[in-house]
Amino acid sequence: MAETAPLVATQASPTTPSKRITSIIKLLAESPGLTNIPSTHTFTLNSHDQVVSDTEEPVPVIDYSLLISSSPDQRSKIIHDLRKACQYWGFFMVINHGVPERLMRSMIDACREFFDLPEEEKQEYEGKHVLDPIRCGTSFNTSVEKVFCWRDFLKLFVHPVFHSPSKPAEFSENLLEYSKRVREVARELLKGISESLGLGTNYIDKALNLEQGLQILSNGKYKSVEHRAVVNKKAARISLAMAHGPSLDSVVTPAPELLDREGNAPAYIEMKYGKYLELQQSSKLDGKSCLDQVRI
């Protein structure tokens, strides 16, 4: 099955005016006489929000070198750890993954240089549709949001067809190498997660988004995590997220084998992956609202 791999680079800007702020955020922060954050960029807690505090329980850690080990005992332990992390946490940290440190630093630096480009150069990549192969902008979906996220983003499809902005210099070269290395890691993780569900090593290889897609395929057994972050007060934060999913025409649905084995009814409707991405990217950034819309 063909696969897609969208990459999202975001720069979360400081909550105090700074020369590092870009796009709409940059223009806002550099406005003469600005002393407070406007209400359009100020989030307030509501009754549904939860304040997340530090926990003594550590974030699950998956040693990738053990996952690809030739030792059956080591691989079995890691697959057990993957099952627990996906079922109870919805995320995990990967160590010993083999992606070079210098490559990760180069990719972060290249993204920072992109966000620092003059506004007229970045406007070439604004895009008109959520599935455009190259698209940059501010917040998440300004067409439906009343309060905007304090961030700028660059979204690219890097597989099966590789897309990249032509500026800055070496961005494309770094991105090509980085995306290939990360895809290799992701595919091996998918094999382990597939085994942890009792579906066989290659069942979901090249078939799913690693976040909300797994919750659908596992019929809710494996969780989708809500992403939350606190913006620094002094320095911008660069984040790189690379989703791995099937071809845009593939239908995403709970695995029939799991439903038959566990005697459960489907918890989510069938939907083409491309339509799911459109729904996800066209909605407001509101927890798991996209999953709620496809839940039966």
C-alpha positions as MATLAB code, in Angstrom:
seq = 'MAETAPLVATQASPTTPSKRITSIIKLLAESPGLTNIPSTHTFTLNSHDQVVSDTEEPVPVIDYSLLISSSPDQRSKIIHDLRKACQYWGFFMVINHGVPERLMRSMIDACREFFDLPEEEKQEYEGKHVLDPIRCGTSFNTSVEKVFCWRDFLKLFVHPVFHSPSKPAEFSENLLEYSKRVREVARELLKGISESLGLGTNYIDKALNLEQGLQILSNGKYKSVEHRAVVNKKAARISLAMAHGPSLDSVVTPAPELLDREGNAPAYIEMKYGKYLELQQSSKLDGKSCLDQVRI';
ca = [
       0.000    0.000    0.000;
       1.316    3.424   -0.900;
       1.950    5.752    2.009;
       2.010    9.466    2.712;
       4.348   11.309    5.032;
       3.434   14.900    5.883;
       6.004   16.837    7.900;
       5.033   19.821   10.048;
       7.569   22.335   11.313;
       6.296   24.870   13.826;
       7.871   27.804   15.585;
       6.134   28.653   18.836;
       7.039   32.234   19.519;
       7.691   33.805   22.928;
       4.763   35.442   24.658;
       6.655   38.702   24.966;
       7.435   40.836   21.900;
      10.617   39.677   20.201;
      12.485   40.155   16.941;
      12.398   36.317   16.495;
       8.619   36.291   15.985;
       7.605   35.659   12.374;
       4.687   35.966    9.947;
       1.522   37.497   11.432;
       2.982   37.039   14.890;
       6.088   38.969   13.895;
       4.055   41.858   12.512;
       1.940   41.879   15.650;
       4.850   41.848   18.077;
       6.741   44.547   16.200;
       3.776   46.901   16.181;
       4.764   50.275   17.682;
       3.784   50.689   21.293;
       2.721   47.063   21.843;
       2.753   46.348   25.592;
       0.180   43.539   25.978;
      -0.813   40.434   24.055;
      -4.068   41.168   22.125;
      -7.169   39.162   23.011;
      -6.978   37.429   19.616;
      -3.852   35.639   20.852;
      -4.754   35.189   24.525;
      -6.111   31.827   25.660;
      -8.164   31.565   28.839;
      -8.988   28.376   30.722;
     -12.550   27.111   30.544;
     -14.408   24.447   32.520;
     -13.181   21.676   30.207;
      -9.488   22.505   30.512;
      -7.263   20.634   32.921;
      -4.059   21.990   34.361;
      -1.450   19.287   33.839;
       1.198   19.089   36.543;
       4.443   17.148   36.700;
       4.078   13.476   37.521;
       6.497   11.202   39.283;
       5.808    8.470   36.735;
       8.362    8.723   33.906;
       7.404    8.986   30.255;
       7.664    5.545   28.587;
      11.015    5.008   26.848;
      11.441    2.653   23.883;
      14.977    1.525   23.053;
      14.898    1.277   19.272;
      18.141   -0.713   19.176;
      16.400   -3.504   21.087;
      13.390   -3.406   18.765;
      15.614   -4.231   15.777;
      17.763   -6.625   17.808;
      18.255  -10.213   16.648;
      17.509  -11.361   20.204;
      13.901  -12.652   20.478;
      13.859  -11.962   24.238;
      14.914   -8.310   23.822;
      12.391   -7.726   21.032;
       9.624   -9.395   23.030;
      10.263   -7.086   25.996;
      10.212   -3.950   23.853;
       6.984   -5.019   22.146;
       5.466   -5.471   25.610;
       6.667   -1.953   26.498;
       5.162   -0.596   23.268;
       1.810   -2.158   24.131;
       1.740   -0.530   27.560;
       2.858    2.871   26.223;
       0.223    2.924   23.471;
      -2.572    1.634   25.696;
      -2.021    3.755   28.793;
      -0.066    6.821   27.618;
      -0.695    7.359   23.910;
       2.929    8.357   23.300;
       6.505    7.398   24.143;
      10.080    8.584   23.754;
      12.433    6.692   21.428;
      16.144    6.366   22.218;
      19.037    4.846   20.245;
      17.073    5.439   17.032;
      20.137    6.021   14.871;
      19.080    9.373   13.387;
      22.320   11.395   13.583;
      22.423   14.274   16.050;
      24.075   16.511   13.462;
      21.170   15.841   11.055;
      18.567   16.749   13.667;
      20.431   19.958   14.540;
      20.777   20.840   10.848;
      17.055   20.321   10.286;
      16.106   22.538   13.231;
      18.512   25.234   12.031;
      17.081   25.015    8.493;
      13.537   25.452    9.837;
      14.594   28.440   11.905;
      16.147   30.012    8.799;
      12.911   29.436    6.879;
      10.833   31.194    9.533;
      13.331   34.072    9.462;
      12.890   34.622    5.714;
      11.347   37.957    4.623;
       7.557   37.895    4.662;
       7.240   38.244    0.883;
       9.366   35.120    0.353;
       7.335   33.021    2.792;
       4.095   34.205    1.201;
       5.025   32.180   -1.892;
       4.231   29.059    0.157;
       0.978   30.136    1.806;
      -1.115   27.510   -0.005;
      -4.869   27.549   -0.551;
      -5.983   24.083    0.576;
      -5.204   21.959    3.642;
      -3.787   19.214    1.415;
      -1.528   21.453   -0.640;
       1.935   19.806   -0.744;
       3.619   22.939    0.635;
       1.780   25.284    2.968;
       2.869   27.780    5.596;
       0.849   30.014    7.849;
       0.046   31.047   11.404;
      -1.909   29.371   14.223;
      -3.808   26.198   13.199;
      -6.899   27.190   11.209;
      -7.475   30.934   11.235;
     -10.684   30.578    9.188;
     -12.567   29.070   12.147;
     -10.558   30.146   15.199;
     -11.493   33.079   17.411;
      -8.227   32.910   19.350;
      -5.022   32.160   17.444;
      -2.176   29.899   18.511;
       1.099   31.731   19.142;
       2.919   29.837   16.438;
       3.856   29.748   12.755;
       3.965   26.538   10.725;
       5.349   24.975    7.562;
       3.595   21.817    6.328;
       5.112   19.643    3.610;
       4.323   16.331    1.941;
       7.643   14.517    1.654;
       6.428   11.078    0.505;
       5.641    9.460   -1.905;
       6.481   12.649   -3.802;
       9.047   14.851   -2.107;
       8.148   18.532   -1.743;
      10.292   21.275   -0.254;
      10.648   25.053   -0.394;
      13.610   26.214   -2.438;
      14.753   28.536    0.334;
      16.801   28.688    2.486;
      19.878   27.055    0.978;
      20.353   23.382    1.941;
      16.826   23.124    3.410;
      15.754   20.616    0.762;
      18.918   18.511    1.103;
      18.609   18.297    4.890;
      14.889   17.565    4.711;
      15.311   14.740    2.198;
      17.851   12.915    4.356;
      15.955   13.602    7.588;
      12.594   12.409    6.260;
      14.110    9.176    4.909;
      15.794    8.355    8.221;
      12.678    9.122   10.274;
      10.488    7.020    7.968;
      12.795    4.049    8.523;
      12.398    4.397   12.285;
       8.635    4.862   12.034;
       8.138    1.764    9.904;
      10.026   -0.419   12.383;
       7.978    1.031   15.234;
       4.793    0.257   13.309;
       5.920   -3.353   12.948;
       6.428   -3.589   16.701;
       3.081   -1.927   17.438;
       1.390   -4.257   14.959;
       2.847   -7.256   16.784;
       1.764   -5.786   20.129;
      -1.845   -5.838   18.879;
      -1.495   -9.458   17.806;
      -1.965   -8.509   14.161;
       1.328   -9.770   12.725;
       4.492   -7.844   11.969;
       3.480   -6.286    8.645;
      -0.232   -5.662    9.249;
      -0.013   -1.899    9.689;
       3.379   -1.315    8.123;
       2.933    1.595    5.709;
      -0.721    1.891    6.695;
      -1.356    4.400    9.443;
      -0.809    7.768   11.026;
       1.049    7.136   14.298;
      -1.252    9.361   16.327;
      -5.019    9.367   15.890;
      -4.928    6.631   13.205;
      -3.783    4.040   15.727;
      -6.730    4.819   17.970;
      -9.072    4.108   15.064;
      -7.310    0.920   13.887;
      -7.146   -0.458   17.438;
     -10.829    0.483   17.880;
      -9.961    2.689   20.837;
      -7.669    0.205   22.589;
      -4.616    2.361   21.899;
      -4.950    6.011   22.807;
      -4.361    9.278   21.005;
      -2.558   11.829   23.125;
      -3.597   15.478   23.393;
      -0.683   17.738   22.533;
      -0.056   20.569   24.958;
       2.907   22.889   25.281;
       3.865   26.009   27.181;
       5.491   28.765   25.153;
       8.817   30.079   26.420;
       8.895   33.695   27.534;
      12.242   34.536   25.935;
      13.093   32.175   23.087;
      11.208   30.663   20.158;
      10.749   26.872   20.158;
      11.090   24.839   16.940;
       9.148   21.573   16.710;
       9.209   18.964   13.937;
       6.348   16.473   13.596;
       6.274   13.822   10.883;
       3.062   11.859   10.409;
       3.041    8.499    8.622;
      -0.136    7.359    6.948;
      -1.543    5.377    4.021;
      -2.269    6.754    0.585;
      -4.892    9.492    0.572;
      -7.396    7.162   -1.148;
      -7.003    4.354    1.411;
      -9.913    3.664    3.761;
      -9.029    3.835    7.471;
     -11.153    1.593    9.680;
     -10.873   -0.502   12.855;
      -8.955   -3.727   12.123;
     -11.539   -6.473   11.400;
      -9.258   -9.055   13.014;
      -9.371   -7.170   16.321;
     -13.156   -6.804   16.168;
     -13.643  -10.519   15.465;
     -11.154  -11.632   18.104;
     -12.433   -9.367   20.870;
     -16.111   -9.463   19.938;
     -16.394   -5.682   19.783;
     -18.453   -3.497   17.469;
     -16.644   -0.835   15.402;
     -16.222    2.386   17.391;
     -15.341    4.545   14.358;
     -16.768    4.982   10.873;
     -14.841    4.121    7.743;
     -13.240    7.116    6.041;
     -10.688    7.748    3.332;
      -7.426    8.948    4.797;
      -7.426   12.074    2.624;
     -10.905   13.022    3.845;
      -9.802   12.395    7.415;
      -6.835   14.755    6.985;
      -9.131   17.401    5.494;
     -11.486   17.056    8.455;
      -8.596   17.200   10.910;
      -6.968   20.236    9.340;
     -10.234   22.105    8.725;
     -11.493   21.854   12.290;
     -10.690   23.982   15.284;
      -7.763   22.843   17.414;
      -9.898   21.444   20.226;
      -8.566   18.308   21.867;
      -9.733   15.160   20.064;
     -12.627   16.865   18.259;
     -11.694   15.216   14.949;
     -11.869   11.727   16.455;
     -15.158   12.641   18.105;
     -16.573   13.458   14.675;
     -15.780    9.990   13.282;
     -16.831    8.070   16.395;
     -19.932    5.872   16.076;
];
